[in-house]
PDB file of C-alpha atoms in Angstrom:
ATOM      1  CA  UNK A   1       0.000   0.000   0.000  1.00 70.00           C
ATOM      2  CA  UNK A   2       1.131   3.552  -0.713  1.00 89.00           C
ATOM      3  CA  UNK A   3       2.906   5.492   2.013  1.00 95.00           C
ATOM      4  CA  UNK A   4       0.607   8.445   1.259  1.00 97.00           C
ATOM      5  CA  UNK A   5      -3.095   7.697   0.789  1.00 97.00           C
ATOM      6  CA  UNK A   6      -5.253  10.347  -0.895  1.00 97.00           C
ATOM      7  CA  UNK A   7      -9.044  10.139  -0.662  1.00 97.00           C
ATOM      8  CA  UNK A   8     -11.826  12.520  -1.588  1.00 97.00           C
ATOM      9  CA  UNK A   9     -15.042  12.922   0.382  1.00 96.00           C
ATOM     10  CA  UNK A  10     -17.316  15.340  -1.482  1.00 95.00           C
ATOM     11  CA  UNK A  11     -15.449  18.677  -1.251  1.00 97.00           C
ATOM     12  CA  UNK A  12     -12.820  17.492   1.261  1.00 98.00           C
ATOM     13  CA  UNK A  13      -9.576  15.676   0.463  1.00 98.00           C
ATOM     14  CA  UNK A  14      -7.907  13.511   3.101  1.00 98.00           C
ATOM     15  CA  UNK A  15      -4.188  12.732   2.995  1.00 98.00           C
ATOM     16  CA  UNK A  16      -3.289   9.856   5.315  1.00 98.00           C
ATOM     17  CA  UNK A  17       0.391   9.378   6.096  1.00 98.00           C
ATOM     18  CA  UNK A  18       0.977   5.648   6.082  1.00 96.00           C
ATOM     19  CA  UNK A  19       4.395   4.614   7.420  1.00 95.00           C
ATOM     20  CA  UNK A  20       3.255   3.217  10.771  1.00 93.00           C
ATOM     21  CA  UNK A  21       6.284   0.946  11.101  1.00 93.00           C
ATOM     22  CA  UNK A  22       8.476   4.048  11.596  1.00 94.00           C
ATOM     23  CA  UNK A  23       5.798   6.287  13.152  1.00 95.00           C
ATOM     24  CA  UNK A  24       5.523   8.220   9.861  1.00 96.00           C
ATOM     25  CA  UNK A  25       9.061   9.585  10.177  1.00 95.00           C
ATOM     26  CA  UNK A  26       9.901  12.072   7.445  1.00 96.00           C
ATOM     27  CA  UNK A  27      12.465  11.109   4.829  1.00 95.00           C
ATOM     28  CA  UNK A  28      13.020  12.736   1.435  1.00 96.00           C
ATOM     29  CA  UNK A  29      11.071  10.174  -0.585  1.00 96.00           C
ATOM     30  CA  UNK A  30       8.146  10.366   1.860  1.00 96.00           C
ATOM     31  CA  UNK A  31       8.076  14.166   1.758  1.00 97.00           C
ATOM     32  CA  UNK A  32       8.188  14.090  -2.035  1.00 97.00           C
ATOM     33  CA  UNK A  33       5.248  11.698  -2.060  1.00 97.00           C
ATOM     34  CA  UNK A  34       3.292  14.056   0.196  1.00 97.00           C
ATOM     35  CA  UNK A  35       4.093  16.871  -2.222  1.00 97.00           C
ATOM     36  CA  UNK A  36       2.835  14.759  -5.126  1.00 97.00           C
ATOM     37  CA  UNK A  37      -0.463  14.261  -3.277  1.00 97.00           C
ATOM     38  CA  UNK A  38      -0.717  18.025  -2.808  1.00 98.00           C
ATOM     39  CA  UNK A  39      -0.310  18.377  -6.596  1.00 97.00           C
ATOM     40  CA  UNK A  40      -3.399  16.222  -7.085  1.00 97.00           C
ATOM     41  CA  UNK A  41      -5.379  18.183  -4.507  1.00 98.00           C
ATOM     42  CA  UNK A  42      -4.534  21.508  -6.104  1.00 97.00           C
ATOM     43  CA  UNK A  43      -5.557  20.294  -9.570  1.00 97.00           C
ATOM     44  CA  UNK A  44      -9.105  19.490  -8.409  1.00 97.00           C
ATOM     45  CA  UNK A  45     -11.333  22.613  -8.330  1.00 96.00           C
ATOM     46  CA  UNK A  46     -14.000  20.673  -6.426  1.00 96.00           C
ATOM     47  CA  UNK A  47     -11.779  20.270  -3.364  1.00 98.00           C
ATOM     48  CA  UNK A  48     -12.411  23.070  -0.866  1.00 98.00           C
ATOM     49  CA  UNK A  49     -10.576  21.738   2.203  1.00 98.00           C
ATOM     50  CA  UNK A  50      -7.765  19.301   2.994  1.00 98.00           C
ATOM     51  CA  UNK A  51      -7.269  17.133   6.082  1.00 98.00           C
ATOM     52  CA  UNK A  52      -3.860  15.615   6.867  1.00 98.00           C
ATOM     53  CA  UNK A  53      -3.627  12.768   9.381  1.00 98.00           C
ATOM     54  CA  UNK A  54      -1.522   9.698  10.147  1.00 97.00           C
ATOM     55  CA  UNK A  55      -1.954   5.981  10.650  1.00 95.00           C
ATOM     56  CA  UNK A  56      -1.011   4.054  13.755  1.00 93.00           C
ATOM     57  CA  UNK A  57       0.405   5.719  16.866  1.00 94.00           C
ATOM     58  CA  UNK A  58       1.715   8.881  15.238  1.00 96.00           C
ATOM     59  CA  UNK A  59       0.800  11.851  13.099  1.00 97.00           C
ATOM     60  CA  UNK A  60       4.520  12.237  12.395  1.00 97.00           C
ATOM     61  CA  UNK A  61       7.019  11.322  15.110  1.00 95.00           C
ATOM     62  CA  UNK A  62       9.757  13.462  13.567  1.00 93.00           C
ATOM     63  CA  UNK A  63      12.404  13.301  10.878  1.00 91.00           C
ATOM     64  CA  UNK A  64      14.210  10.123   9.853  1.00 91.00           C
ATOM     65  CA  UNK A  65      17.385  10.316  11.960  1.00 91.00           C
ATOM     66  CA  UNK A  66      19.005   7.475   9.994  1.00 91.00           C
ATOM     67  CA  UNK A  67      18.751   9.529   6.808  1.00 93.00           C
ATOM     68  CA  UNK A  68      20.084  12.687   8.489  1.00 90.00           C
ATOM     69  CA  UNK A  69      22.873  11.389  10.683  1.00 91.00           C
ATOM     70  CA  UNK A  70      25.825  11.043   8.333  1.00 91.00           C
ATOM     71  CA  UNK A  71      25.333  14.271   6.374  1.00 92.00           C
ATOM     72  CA  UNK A  72      27.751  17.189   6.518  1.00 93.00           C
ATOM     73  CA  UNK A  73      26.553  20.779   6.849  1.00 92.00           C
ATOM     74  CA  UNK A  74      26.167  21.315   3.092  1.00 94.00           C
ATOM     75  CA  UNK A  75      24.232  18.109   2.539  1.00 95.00           C
ATOM     76  CA  UNK A  76      21.980  18.684   5.525  1.00 94.00           C
ATOM     77  CA  UNK A  77      21.258  22.246   4.378  1.00 95.00           C
ATOM     78  CA  UNK A  78      19.913  20.844   1.096  1.00 95.00           C
ATOM     79  CA  UNK A  79      18.059  18.069   2.959  1.00 94.00           C
ATOM     80  CA  UNK A  80      16.335  20.543   5.270  1.00 94.00           C
ATOM     81  CA  UNK A  81      15.062  22.473   2.266  1.00 95.00           C
ATOM     82  CA  UNK A  82      12.743  19.620   1.316  1.00 96.00           C
ATOM     83  CA  UNK A  83      10.783  19.828   4.565  1.00 96.00           C
ATOM     84  CA  UNK A  84      10.893  23.604   4.732  1.00 96.00           C
ATOM     85  CA  UNK A  85       9.555  23.899   1.186  1.00 97.00           C
ATOM     86  CA  UNK A  86       6.831  21.331   1.863  1.00 97.00           C
ATOM     87  CA  UNK A  87       5.612  23.220   4.932  1.00 97.00           C
ATOM     88  CA  UNK A  88       5.674  26.568   3.146  1.00 96.00           C
ATOM     89  CA  UNK A  89       3.607  24.991   0.399  1.00 96.00           C
ATOM     90  CA  UNK A  90       1.012  23.701   2.860  1.00 97.00           C
ATOM     91  CA  UNK A  91       0.887  27.066   4.613  1.00 96.00           C
ATOM     92  CA  UNK A  92       0.294  28.966   1.375  1.00 95.00           C
ATOM     93  CA  UNK A  93      -2.148  26.583  -0.324  1.00 97.00           C
ATOM     94  CA  UNK A  94      -5.269  28.378  -1.509  1.00 97.00           C
ATOM     95  CA  UNK A  95      -7.544  26.101   0.504  1.00 98.00           C
ATOM     96  CA  UNK A  96      -7.685  25.640   4.286  1.00 98.00           C
ATOM     97  CA  UNK A  97      -5.696  22.684   5.614  1.00 98.00           C
ATOM     98  CA  UNK A  98      -6.671  20.875   8.827  1.00 98.00           C
ATOM     99  CA  UNK A  99      -4.194  18.720  10.745  1.00 98.00           C
ATOM    100  CA  UNK A 100      -5.940  15.826  12.498  1.00 98.00           C
ATOM    101  CA  UNK A 101      -3.179  15.046  14.971  1.00 98.00           C
ATOM    102  CA  UNK A 102      -3.260  11.437  16.132  1.00 96.00           C
ATOM    103  CA  UNK A 103      -0.595  10.355  18.592  1.00 95.00           C
ATOM    104  CA  UNK A 104       2.931  11.761  18.321  1.00 97.00           C
ATOM    105  CA  UNK A 105       3.598  15.050  16.511  1.00 98.00           C
ATOM    106  CA  UNK A 106       7.226  15.703  17.307  1.00 97.00           C
ATOM    107  CA  UNK A 107       9.945  17.698  15.575  1.00 96.00           C
ATOM    108  CA  UNK A 108       9.192  17.727  11.863  1.00 96.00           C
ATOM    109  CA  UNK A 109       5.726  16.370  12.616  1.00 97.00           C
ATOM    110  CA  UNK A 110       4.781  19.352  14.738  1.00 98.00           C
ATOM    111  CA  UNK A 111       6.391  21.630  12.160  1.00 98.00           C
ATOM    112  CA  UNK A 112       4.118  20.221   9.448  1.00 98.00           C
ATOM    113  CA  UNK A 113       1.067  20.467  11.715  1.00 98.00           C
ATOM    114  CA  UNK A 114       1.877  24.108  12.473  1.00 98.00           C
ATOM    115  CA  UNK A 115       1.951  24.847   8.737  1.00 98.00           C
ATOM    116  CA  UNK A 116      -1.715  23.817   8.609  1.00 98.00           C
ATOM    117  CA  UNK A 117      -4.467  26.355   9.218  1.00 98.00           C
ATOM    118  CA  UNK A 118      -6.243  24.443  11.987  1.00 98.00           C
ATOM    119  CA  UNK A 119      -5.088  21.679  14.330  1.00 98.00           C
ATOM    120  CA  UNK A 120      -7.429  19.162  15.977  1.00 98.00           C
ATOM    121  CA  UNK A 121      -5.763  16.672  18.319  1.00 98.00           C
ATOM    122  CA  UNK A 122      -6.760  13.339  19.766  1.00 98.00           C
ATOM    123  CA  UNK A 123      -6.632  13.257  23.547  1.00 98.00           C
ATOM    124  CA  UNK A 124      -3.642  10.896  23.471  1.00 97.00           C
ATOM    125  CA  UNK A 125      -1.528  13.166  21.239  1.00 98.00           C
ATOM    126  CA  UNK A 126       1.927  14.308  22.358  1.00 98.00           C
ATOM    127  CA  UNK A 127       3.608  17.318  20.786  1.00 98.00           C
ATOM    128  CA  UNK A 128       6.960  19.032  20.969  1.00 98.00           C
ATOM    129  CA  UNK A 129      10.141  20.202  19.294  1.00 97.00           C
ATOM    130  CA  UNK A 130      12.756  17.959  20.952  1.00 95.00           C
ATOM    131  CA  UNK A 131      15.634  18.826  18.615  1.00 95.00           C
ATOM    132  CA  UNK A 132      17.865  20.368  21.314  1.00 95.00           C
ATOM    133  CA  UNK A 133      18.065  16.921  22.935  1.00 93.00           C
ATOM    134  CA  UNK A 134      19.815  15.813  19.716  1.00 92.00           C
ATOM    135  CA  UNK A 135      22.149  18.804  19.606  1.00 93.00           C
ATOM    136  CA  UNK A 136      20.313  20.635  16.819  1.00 93.00           C
ATOM    137  CA  UNK A 137      17.295  22.903  16.252  1.00 95.00           C
ATOM    138  CA  UNK A 138      14.253  22.793  14.007  1.00 94.00           C
ATOM    139  CA  UNK A 139      14.884  23.296  10.294  1.00 93.00           C
ATOM    140  CA  UNK A 140      11.416  23.337   8.721  1.00 95.00           C
ATOM    141  CA  UNK A 141       9.903  26.396  10.370  1.00 96.00           C
ATOM    142  CA  UNK A 142       9.583  25.315  13.997  1.00 96.00           C
ATOM    143  CA  UNK A 143      11.378  28.297  15.508  1.00 96.00           C
ATOM    144  CA  UNK A 144       9.391  30.619  13.247  1.00 95.00           C
ATOM    145  CA  UNK A 145       5.827  29.292  13.532  1.00 96.00           C
ATOM    146  CA  UNK A 146       5.663  28.208  17.165  1.00 97.00           C
ATOM    147  CA  UNK A 147       6.240  31.736  18.586  1.00 96.00           C
ATOM    148  CA  UNK A 148       3.637  33.113  16.168  1.00 95.00           C
ATOM    149  CA  UNK A 149       1.068  30.573  17.376  1.00 97.00           C
ATOM    150  CA  UNK A 150       1.646  30.312  21.143  1.00 97.00           C
ATOM    151  CA  UNK A 151       3.663  33.423  21.964  1.00 96.00           C
ATOM    152  CA  UNK A 152       7.383  33.900  22.290  1.00 96.00           C
ATOM    153  CA  UNK A 153       7.785  33.028  25.973  1.00 97.00           C
ATOM    154  CA  UNK A 154       6.074  29.639  25.786  1.00 97.00           C
ATOM    155  CA  UNK A 155       7.761  28.879  22.469  1.00 97.00           C
ATOM    156  CA  UNK A 156      11.205  29.618  23.899  1.00 97.00           C
ATOM    157  CA  UNK A 157      10.533  27.288  26.825  1.00 97.00           C
ATOM    158  CA  UNK A 158       9.332  24.462  24.592  1.00 97.00           C
ATOM    159  CA  UNK A 159      12.194  24.851  22.122  1.00 97.00           C
ATOM    160  CA  UNK A 160      15.011  25.338  24.638  1.00 97.00           C
ATOM    161  CA  UNK A 161      13.939  22.407  26.842  1.00 97.00           C
ATOM    162  CA  UNK A 162      12.652  20.155  24.057  1.00 96.00           C
ATOM    163  CA  UNK A 163       9.806  19.263  26.405  1.00 96.00           C
ATOM    164  CA  UNK A 164       6.880  17.248  25.056  1.00 97.00           C
ATOM    165  CA  UNK A 165       3.365  18.395  25.949  1.00 98.00           C
ATOM    166  CA  UNK A 166       0.001  16.655  26.090  1.00 98.00           C
ATOM    167  CA  UNK A 167      -2.966  17.492  23.906  1.00 98.00           C
ATOM    168  CA  UNK A 168      -4.654  19.219  26.859  1.00 98.00           C
ATOM    169  CA  UNK A 169      -1.679  21.467  27.429  1.00 98.00           C
ATOM    170  CA  UNK A 170      -1.506  22.158  23.682  1.00 98.00           C
ATOM    171  CA  UNK A 171      -5.128  23.276  23.845  1.00 98.00           C
ATOM    172  CA  UNK A 172      -4.427  25.505  26.855  1.00 98.00           C
ATOM    173  CA  UNK A 173      -1.634  27.348  25.023  1.00 98.00           C
ATOM    174  CA  UNK A 174      -3.674  27.512  21.792  1.00 97.00           C
ATOM    175  CA  UNK A 175      -1.336  25.252  19.838  1.00 98.00           C
ATOM    176  CA  UNK A 176      -4.404  23.212  18.860  1.00 98.00           C
ATOM    177  CA  UNK A 177      -7.982  24.319  18.296  1.00 98.00           C
ATOM    178  CA  UNK A 178      -9.761  21.288  19.728  1.00 98.00           C
ATOM    179  CA  UNK A 179      -9.104  18.007  21.532  1.00 98.00           C
ATOM    180  CA  UNK A 180     -11.275  14.952  20.934  1.00 98.00           C
ATOM    181  CA  UNK A 181     -11.310  11.290  21.941  1.00 98.00           C
ATOM    182  CA  UNK A 182      -9.166   9.299  19.473  1.00 97.00           C
ATOM    183  CA  UNK A 183     -12.180   7.535  17.963  1.00 97.00           C
ATOM    184  CA  UNK A 184     -13.838  10.894  17.202  1.00 98.00           C
ATOM    185  CA  UNK A 185     -10.813  12.672  15.701  1.00 98.00           C
ATOM    186  CA  UNK A 186     -11.555  12.202  12.015  1.00 98.00           C
ATOM    187  CA  UNK A 187     -15.260  12.910  12.406  1.00 98.00           C
ATOM    188  CA  UNK A 188     -14.441  16.155  14.214  1.00 98.00           C
ATOM    189  CA  UNK A 189     -12.035  17.110  11.425  1.00 98.00           C
ATOM    190  CA  UNK A 190     -14.629  16.249   8.780  1.00 98.00           C
ATOM    191  CA  UNK A 191     -17.248  18.305  10.636  1.00 98.00           C
ATOM    192  CA  UNK A 192     -14.895  21.285  10.675  1.00 98.00           C
ATOM    193  CA  UNK A 193     -14.175  20.846   6.970  1.00 98.00           C
ATOM    194  CA  UNK A 194     -17.894  20.561   6.148  1.00 97.00           C
ATOM    195  CA  UNK A 195     -18.621  23.793   7.991  1.00 97.00           C
ATOM    196  CA  UNK A 196     -15.899  25.576   6.025  1.00 97.00           C
ATOM    197  CA  UNK A 197     -17.127  23.984   2.783  1.00 97.00           C
ATOM    198  CA  UNK A 198     -20.606  25.446   3.350  1.00 94.00           C
ATOM    199  CA  UNK A 199     -19.293  29.012   3.191  1.00 94.00           C
ATOM    200  CA  UNK A 200     -18.436  31.108   0.154  1.00 93.00           C
ATOM    201  CA  UNK A 201     -15.164  29.619  -1.049  1.00 95.00           C
ATOM    202  CA  UNK A 202     -13.962  32.806  -2.715  1.00 95.00           C
ATOM    203  CA  UNK A 203     -14.303  34.497   0.657  1.00 95.00           C
ATOM    204  CA  UNK A 204     -12.660  31.636   2.573  1.00 96.00           C
ATOM    205  CA  UNK A 205      -9.658  31.688   0.248  1.00 96.00           C
ATOM    206  CA  UNK A 206      -9.477  35.471   0.412  1.00 95.00           C
ATOM    207  CA  UNK A 207      -9.460  35.255   4.208  1.00 96.00           C
ATOM    208  CA  UNK A 208      -6.579  32.772   4.117  1.00 95.00           C
ATOM    209  CA  UNK A 209      -4.599  35.062   1.806  1.00 94.00           C
ATOM    210  CA  UNK A 210      -5.006  38.055   4.084  1.00 94.00           C
ATOM    211  CA  UNK A 211      -4.159  36.115   7.255  1.00 93.00           C
ATOM    212  CA  UNK A 212      -1.036  34.681   5.617  1.00 90.00           C
ATOM    213  CA  UNK A 213      -0.055  38.121   4.310  1.00 90.00           C
ATOM    214  CA  UNK A 214      -0.110  39.470   7.868  1.00 87.00           C
ATOM    215  CA  UNK A 215       2.823  37.234   8.795  1.00 83.00           C
ATOM    216  CA  UNK A 216       5.175  39.308   6.646  1.00 83.00           C
ATOM    217  CA  UNK A 217       3.636  42.785   6.804  1.00 86.00           C
ATOM    218  CA  UNK A 218       3.134  45.636   9.228  1.00 86.00           C
ATOM    219  CA  UNK A 219      -0.358  46.472  10.472  1.00 90.00           C
ATOM    220  CA  UNK A 220      -0.880  49.385   8.068  1.00 90.00           C
ATOM    221  CA  UNK A 221       0.222  47.398   5.034  1.00 90.00           C
ATOM    222  CA  UNK A 222      -1.837  44.421   6.167  1.00 88.00           C
ATOM    223  CA  UNK A 223      -4.980  46.481   6.669  1.00 91.00           C
ATOM    224  CA  UNK A 224      -4.606  48.041   3.230  1.00 92.00           C
ATOM    225  CA  UNK A 225      -4.224  44.602   1.657  1.00 87.00           C
ATOM    226  CA  UNK A 226      -7.295  43.401   3.554  1.00 88.00           C
ATOM    227  CA  UNK A 227      -9.323  46.314   2.178  1.00 90.00           C
ATOM    228  CA  UNK A 228      -8.159  45.585  -1.364  1.00 90.00           C
ATOM    229  CA  UNK A 229      -9.203  41.919  -1.142  1.00 89.00           C
ATOM    230  CA  UNK A 230     -12.472  42.888   0.566  1.00 86.00           C
ATOM    231  CA  UNK A 231     -13.242  45.290  -2.277  1.00 90.00           C
ATOM    232  CA  UNK A 232     -12.493  42.666  -4.925  1.00 89.00           C
ATOM    233  CA  UNK A 233     -15.108  40.361  -3.395  1.00 89.00           C
ATOM    234  CA  UNK A 234     -17.744  42.996  -4.156  1.00 89.00           C
ATOM    235  CA  UNK A 235     -17.293  42.102  -7.806  1.00 88.00           C
ATOM    236  CA  UNK A 236     -18.449  38.518  -7.252  1.00 91.00           C
ATOM    237  CA  UNK A 237     -21.818  36.846  -7.686  1.00 88.00           C
ATOM    238  CA  UNK A 238     -21.438  35.196  -4.290  1.00 86.00           C
ATOM    239  CA  UNK A 239     -21.283  38.544  -2.494  1.00 88.00           C
ATOM    240  CA  UNK A 240     -24.360  39.913  -4.284  1.00 88.00           C
ATOM    241  CA  UNK A 241     -26.351  36.724  -3.735  1.00 87.00           C
ATOM    242  CA  UNK A 242     -25.380  36.239  -0.095  1.00 85.00           C
ATOM    243  CA  UNK A 243     -25.971  39.837   0.951  1.00 83.00           C
ATOM    244  CA  UNK A 244     -29.177  39.950  -1.075  1.00 86.00           C
ATOM    245  CA  UNK A 245     -30.414  36.782   0.623  1.00 84.00           C
ATOM    246  CA  UNK A 246     -29.567  38.308   4.014  1.00 86.00           C
ATOM    247  CA  UNK A 247     -31.525  41.470   3.254  1.00 87.00           C
ATOM    248  CA  UNK A 248     -34.458  39.410   1.974  1.00 88.00           C
ATOM    249  CA  UNK A 249     -34.297  37.171   5.059  1.00 84.00           C
ATOM    250  CA  UNK A 250     -33.539  34.076   2.993  1.00 78.00           C
ATOM    251  CA  UNK A 251     -32.276  31.258   5.193  1.00 75.00           C
ATOM    252  CA  UNK A 252     -29.436  29.916   3.099  1.00 79.00           C
ATOM    253  CA  UNK A 253     -27.295  31.018   0.160  1.00 78.00           C
ATOM    254  CA  UNK A 254     -26.176  28.608  -2.525  1.00 80.00           C
ATOM    255  CA  UNK A 255     -22.619  29.707  -3.253  1.00 86.00           C
ATOM    256  CA  UNK A 256     -21.412  29.300  -6.837  1.00 85.00           C
ATOM    257  CA  UNK A 257     -17.810  30.407  -6.249  1.00 83.00           C
ATOM    258  CA  UNK A 258     -18.134  33.087  -8.911  1.00 83.00           C
TER     259      UNK A 258
END
């Protein structure tokens, strides 16, 4: 069976990472296969949301240490680019991406989950960036995204100590959006995706663009960009129909993504 399983459920794609024998550890060939699955998702205009999850006891337990160990600094710099590029791609996809975090999400696994828009964790999940215990640091965005999500003080503590945290603690510090029993994880993720799918997709994608833009802009520049995107949406059928339905007290709008 493939190490990356891609399924489609109406308007939601599900990528299941399927290397349970090594807890879905990230190696170059595995990351390339994930990227290939993203190619297929992006080619399908009927996919509005993407869920990424894992099989077995882990979402992703980290990078493949065997593949990394013998590399010199030049080789490892090139190696790290594969994961960094993959996470940047997930972060900047047009559609929302939900990480359904089952079990371990450590090192590169947490880095990939943080590149997703929304994280839902099973109650038995464990998360962390333990790289300092191996004499290194994150190389696929961990030191950049974790402070943006949980705040600099908590991020520094987690990164410096390499401490692993439970799903409940991850929820408390806002690293994840929700925690569910393991048997309810995928249904909760599908419910979240379905709710997003029911909205105007031009607006959802515009919202993602403006939120992502804020990461690299000042507040004035970001607000101006937000206004520009907001104004563009007033040239769409969806905006006219949805606002017209609201004014006419219609209960539901059928979005056409035009």
